[in-house]
Amino acid sequence: MKRAIELSENSANGTGGPFGSVIVKDEKIIAEASNEVTFTNDPTAHAEIVAIRKACKKLNTFNLSGCDIYTSCEPCPMCLSAIYWSHINNIYYANTREDAKKINFDDSMIYSEFSKKIEDRKIPIKQMLREEALKAFEIWDKKKDKIEY
């Protein structure tokens, strides 16, 4: 955790936001990152996402079972979802989402959107061409050599 905090401080003083993240496997750091959103012009380049990408590349897998993530702040909805998708075992965090909100990193609107009906969400969501899109799902469902994730 101390390394994640150090990365967040370095990023806050440099070109990124005040967030850092470290992924550990077998008590060794396998990936670390800080926030790169403004540096890379990538809104998904949060410290946790960047660390997950690095860990997957290093281990040559999309499944990070057996790994833990240490992050300087409670993961946002996007990062939390990525952590679940990557099958990381444990999440350790320092600052809370309330701490982040105090410095204008407020994800409360996104959290509230999840519980709303689709038609009540801030960004309009409209379904289209479902019948055509189902073909890909049918192909996948019948595929014998698919790699489940």
PDB file of C-alpha atoms in Angstrom:
ATOM      1  CA  MET A   1       0.000   0.000   0.000  1.00  0.00           C
ATOM      2  CA  LYS A   2       2.854   2.343   0.721  1.00  0.00           C
ATOM      3  CA  ARG A   3       4.018   1.983  -2.887  1.00  0.00           C
ATOM      4  CA  ALA A   4       0.521   2.753  -4.216  1.00  0.00           C
ATOM      5  CA  ILE A   5       0.412   5.871  -2.061  1.00  0.00           C
ATOM      6  CA  GLU A   6       3.889   6.886  -3.234  1.00  0.00           C
ATOM      7  CA  LEU A   7       2.767   6.497  -6.855  1.00  0.00           C
ATOM      8  CA  SER A   8      -0.309   8.627  -6.155  1.00  0.00           C
ATOM      9  CA  GLU A   9       1.817  11.394  -4.645  1.00  0.00           C
ATOM     10  CA  ASN A  10       4.236  11.327  -7.576  1.00  0.00           C
ATOM     11  CA  SER A  11       1.346  11.471 -10.020  1.00  0.00           C
ATOM     12  CA  ALA A  12      -0.305  14.343  -8.142  1.00  0.00           C
ATOM     13  CA  ASN A  13       2.958  16.283  -8.416  1.00  0.00           C
ATOM     14  CA  GLY A  14       3.463  15.318 -12.063  1.00  0.00           C
ATOM     15  CA  THR A  15       1.207  14.822 -15.061  1.00  0.00           C
ATOM     16  CA  GLY A  16      -1.568  12.646 -13.671  1.00  0.00           C
ATOM     17  CA  GLY A  17      -4.278  12.615 -11.067  1.00  0.00           C
ATOM     18  CA  PRO A  18      -3.573  11.695  -7.437  1.00  0.00           C
ATOM     19  CA  PHE A  19      -4.048   7.948  -7.764  1.00  0.00           C
ATOM     20  CA  GLY A  20      -1.692   4.978  -7.650  1.00  0.00           C
ATOM     21  CA  SER A  21      -2.136   1.226  -7.825  1.00  0.00           C
ATOM     22  CA  VAL A  22      -0.019  -1.885  -7.334  1.00  0.00           C
ATOM     23  CA  ILE A  23      -0.805  -5.516  -8.200  1.00  0.00           C
ATOM     24  CA  VAL A  24       0.876  -8.222  -6.151  1.00  0.00           C
ATOM     25  CA  LYS A  25       1.225 -11.956  -6.738  1.00  0.00           C
ATOM     26  CA  ASP A  26       3.054 -14.286  -4.365  1.00  0.00           C
ATOM     27  CA  GLU A  27       4.032 -11.263  -2.262  1.00  0.00           C
ATOM     28  CA  LYS A  28       5.849  -9.633  -5.210  1.00  0.00           C
ATOM     29  CA  ILE A  29       4.817  -6.540  -7.156  1.00  0.00           C
ATOM     30  CA  ILE A  30       4.082  -7.607 -10.714  1.00  0.00           C
ATOM     31  CA  ALA A  31       2.614  -4.299 -11.924  1.00  0.00           C
ATOM     32  CA  GLU A  32       2.279  -0.736 -10.752  1.00  0.00           C
ATOM     33  CA  ALA A  33       0.771   2.389 -12.219  1.00  0.00           C
ATOM     34  CA  SER A  34      -0.471   5.856 -11.541  1.00  0.00           C
ATOM     35  CA  ASN A  35      -3.300   7.769 -13.138  1.00  0.00           C
ATOM     36  CA  GLU A  36      -2.540   8.597 -16.810  1.00  0.00           C
ATOM     37  CA  VAL A  37      -5.855  10.140 -17.890  1.00  0.00           C
ATOM     38  CA  THR A  38      -4.606  13.622 -18.756  1.00  0.00           C
ATOM     39  CA  PHE A  39      -1.158  12.444 -19.819  1.00  0.00           C
ATOM     40  CA  THR A  40      -2.552  10.011 -22.426  1.00  0.00           C
ATOM     41  CA  ASN A  41      -5.906  11.706 -23.125  1.00  0.00           C
ATOM     42  CA  ASP A  42      -7.537   8.407 -22.211  1.00  0.00           C
ATOM     43  CA  PRO A  43     -10.458   8.633 -19.753  1.00  0.00           C
ATOM     44  CA  THR A  44     -10.046   4.928 -18.956  1.00  0.00           C
ATOM     45  CA  ALA A  45      -6.372   5.247 -17.928  1.00  0.00           C
ATOM     46  CA  HIS A  46      -7.061   5.154 -14.195  1.00  0.00           C
ATOM     47  CA  ALA A  47      -4.256   3.730 -12.061  1.00  0.00           C
ATOM     48  CA  GLU A  48      -6.091   0.448 -11.472  1.00  0.00           C
ATOM     49  CA  ILE A  49      -6.868  -0.065 -15.164  1.00  0.00           C
ATOM     50  CA  VAL A  50      -3.302   0.685 -16.227  1.00  0.00           C
ATOM     51  CA  ALA A  51      -1.948  -1.672 -13.550  1.00  0.00           C
ATOM     52  CA  ILE A  52      -4.352  -4.440 -14.642  1.00  0.00           C
ATOM     53  CA  ARG A  53      -3.253  -4.036 -18.268  1.00  0.00           C
ATOM     54  CA  LYS A  54       0.413  -4.246 -17.254  1.00  0.00           C
ATOM     55  CA  ALA A  55      -0.156  -7.280 -15.013  1.00  0.00           C
ATOM     56  CA  CYS A  56      -2.062  -9.147 -17.726  1.00  0.00           C
ATOM     57  CA  LYS A  57       0.663  -8.412 -20.238  1.00  0.00           C
ATOM     58  CA  LYS A  58       3.405  -9.509 -17.848  1.00  0.00           C
ATOM     59  CA  LEU A  59       1.640 -12.736 -16.882  1.00  0.00           C
ATOM     60  CA  ASN A  60       0.305 -13.320 -20.416  1.00  0.00           C
ATOM     61  CA  THR A  61      -3.238 -13.894 -19.181  1.00  0.00           C
ATOM     62  CA  PHE A  62      -6.568 -12.106 -18.797  1.00  0.00           C
ATOM     63  CA  ASN A  63      -7.207 -13.880 -15.475  1.00  0.00           C
ATOM     64  CA  LEU A  64      -5.428 -12.382 -12.470  1.00  0.00           C
ATOM     65  CA  SER A  65      -6.625 -14.973  -9.950  1.00  0.00           C
ATOM     66  CA  GLY A  66      -4.069 -15.247  -7.188  1.00  0.00           C
ATOM     67  CA  CYS A  67      -3.316 -11.514  -7.337  1.00  0.00           C
ATOM     68  CA  ASP A  68      -4.224  -8.703  -4.979  1.00  0.00           C
ATOM     69  CA  ILE A  69      -4.577  -5.024  -5.832  1.00  0.00           C
ATOM     70  CA  TYR A  70      -3.518  -2.155  -3.606  1.00  0.00           C
ATOM     71  CA  THR A  71      -4.916   1.189  -4.606  1.00  0.00           C
ATOM     72  CA  SER A  72      -4.528   4.609  -3.074  1.00  0.00           C
ATOM     73  CA  CYS A  73      -8.287   5.227  -3.306  1.00  0.00           C
ATOM     74  CA  GLU A  74     -11.458   3.171  -3.250  1.00  0.00           C
ATOM     75  CA  PRO A  75     -11.941   2.058  -6.864  1.00  0.00           C
ATOM     76  CA  CYS A  76     -14.411   3.983  -9.016  1.00  0.00           C
ATOM     77  CA  PRO A  77     -17.243   2.035 -10.722  1.00  0.00           C
ATOM     78  CA  MET A  78     -15.173   1.455 -13.880  1.00  0.00           C
ATOM     79  CA  CYS A  79     -12.124   0.230 -11.982  1.00  0.00           C
ATOM     80  CA  LEU A  80     -14.187  -1.926  -9.644  1.00  0.00           C
ATOM     81  CA  SER A  81     -15.789  -3.592 -12.656  1.00  0.00           C
ATOM     82  CA  ALA A  82     -12.387  -4.213 -14.255  1.00  0.00           C
ATOM     83  CA  ILE A  83     -11.107  -5.702 -11.010  1.00  0.00           C
ATOM     84  CA  TYR A  84     -14.035  -8.118 -10.929  1.00  0.00           C
ATOM     85  CA  TRP A  85     -13.574  -8.978 -14.631  1.00  0.00           C
ATOM     86  CA  SER A  86      -9.883  -9.702 -14.051  1.00  0.00           C
ATOM     87  CA  HIS A  87     -10.665 -12.054 -11.127  1.00  0.00           C
ATOM     88  CA  ILE A  88      -8.302 -10.336  -8.672  1.00  0.00           C
ATOM     89  CA  ASN A  89      -8.644 -11.935  -5.242  1.00  0.00           C
ATOM     90  CA  ASN A  90      -8.506  -8.971  -2.875  1.00  0.00           C
ATOM     91  CA  ILE A  91      -8.836  -5.192  -3.021  1.00  0.00           C
ATOM     92  CA  TYR A  92      -7.001  -3.031  -0.511  1.00  0.00           C
ATOM     93  CA  TYR A  93      -7.581   0.738  -0.611  1.00  0.00           C
ATOM     94  CA  ALA A  94      -6.570   3.823   1.355  1.00  0.00           C
ATOM     95  CA  ASN A  95      -8.677   6.932   0.572  1.00  0.00           C
ATOM     96  CA  THR A  96     -12.465   6.618   0.355  1.00  0.00           C
ATOM     97  CA  ARG A  97     -14.815   7.738  -2.413  1.00  0.00           C
ATOM     98  CA  GLU A  98     -15.900  10.523  -0.030  1.00  0.00           C
ATOM     99  CA  ASP A  99     -12.275  11.703   0.231  1.00  0.00           C
ATOM    100  CA  ALA A 100     -12.064  11.751  -3.577  1.00  0.00           C
ATOM    101  CA  LYS A 101     -15.342  13.664  -3.828  1.00  0.00           C
ATOM    102  CA  LYS A 102     -13.883  16.426  -1.642  1.00  0.00           C
ATOM    103  CA  ILE A 103     -11.231  17.119  -4.320  1.00  0.00           C
ATOM    104  CA  ASN A 104     -13.705  16.970  -7.236  1.00  0.00           C
ATOM    105  CA  PHE A 105     -13.370  13.297  -8.177  1.00  0.00           C
ATOM    106  CA  ASP A 106     -17.056  12.587  -7.618  1.00  0.00           C
ATOM    107  CA  ASP A 107     -18.453   9.307  -8.933  1.00  0.00           C
ATOM    108  CA  SER A 108     -21.752   9.481  -7.020  1.00  0.00           C
ATOM    109  CA  MET A 109     -23.716  10.253 -10.211  1.00  0.00           C
ATOM    110  CA  ILE A 110     -22.358   7.098 -11.858  1.00  0.00           C
ATOM    111  CA  TYR A 111     -23.172   4.960  -8.813  1.00  0.00           C
ATOM    112  CA  SER A 112     -26.731   6.347  -8.816  1.00  0.00           C
ATOM    113  CA  GLU A 113     -27.170   5.631 -12.541  1.00  0.00           C
ATOM    114  CA  PHE A 114     -26.802   1.868 -11.993  1.00  0.00           C
ATOM    115  CA  SER A 115     -29.990   1.659  -9.938  1.00  0.00           C
ATOM    116  CA  LYS A 116     -32.094   3.670 -12.400  1.00  0.00           C
ATOM    117  CA  LYS A 117     -34.259   2.260 -15.150  1.00  0.00           C
ATOM    118  CA  ILE A 118     -32.599   2.599 -18.560  1.00  0.00           C
ATOM    119  CA  GLU A 119     -35.081   5.235 -19.681  1.00  0.00           C
ATOM    120  CA  ASP A 120     -34.325   7.370 -16.588  1.00  0.00           C
ATOM    121  CA  ARG A 121     -30.550   7.521 -17.016  1.00  0.00           C
ATOM    122  CA  LYS A 122     -28.673  10.748 -17.757  1.00  0.00           C
ATOM    123  CA  ILE A 123     -27.239   9.507 -21.064  1.00  0.00           C
ATOM    124  CA  PRO A 124     -29.993   8.198 -23.360  1.00  0.00           C
ATOM    125  CA  ILE A 125     -29.725   4.481 -24.083  1.00  0.00           C
ATOM    126  CA  LYS A 126     -31.653   3.065 -27.025  1.00  0.00           C
ATOM    127  CA  GLN A 127     -31.699  -0.546 -28.107  1.00  0.00           C
ATOM    128  CA  MET A 128     -31.557  -1.344 -31.809  1.00  0.00           C
ATOM    129  CA  LEU A 129     -30.960  -4.277 -34.207  1.00  0.00           C
ATOM    130  CA  ARG A 130     -31.196  -6.914 -31.446  1.00  0.00           C
ATOM    131  CA  GLU A 131     -32.268  -9.699 -33.815  1.00  0.00           C
ATOM    132  CA  GLU A 132     -29.258  -9.091 -36.061  1.00  0.00           C
ATOM    133  CA  ALA A 133     -26.897  -8.899 -33.083  1.00  0.00           C
ATOM    134  CA  LEU A 134     -28.139 -12.173 -31.583  1.00  0.00           C
ATOM    135  CA  LYS A 135     -26.408 -14.090 -34.394  1.00  0.00           C
ATOM    136  CA  ALA A 136     -22.970 -13.446 -32.839  1.00  0.00           C
ATOM    137  CA  PHE A 137     -24.257 -14.770 -29.491  1.00  0.00           C
ATOM    138  CA  GLU A 138     -25.623 -17.882 -31.184  1.00  0.00           C
ATOM    139  CA  ILE A 139     -22.291 -18.485 -32.925  1.00  0.00           C
ATOM    140  CA  TRP A 140     -20.454 -18.066 -29.616  1.00  0.00           C
ATOM    141  CA  ASP A 141     -22.881 -20.331 -27.759  1.00  0.00           C
ATOM    142  CA  LYS A 142     -22.303 -23.162 -30.265  1.00  0.00           C
ATOM    143  CA  LYS A 143     -18.531 -22.684 -30.482  1.00  0.00           C
ATOM    144  CA  LYS A 144     -16.763 -25.765 -29.126  1.00  0.00           C
ATOM    145  CA  ASP A 145     -13.261 -24.301 -28.725  1.00  0.00           C
ATOM    146  CA  LYS A 146     -14.179 -21.009 -27.052  1.00  0.00           C
ATOM    147  CA  ILE A 147     -12.082 -19.680 -24.208  1.00  0.00           C
ATOM    148  CA  GLU A 148     -14.455 -18.813 -21.390  1.00  0.00           C
ATOM    149  CA  TYR A 149     -13.846 -15.737 -19.357  1.00  0.00           C
TER     150      TYR A 149
END
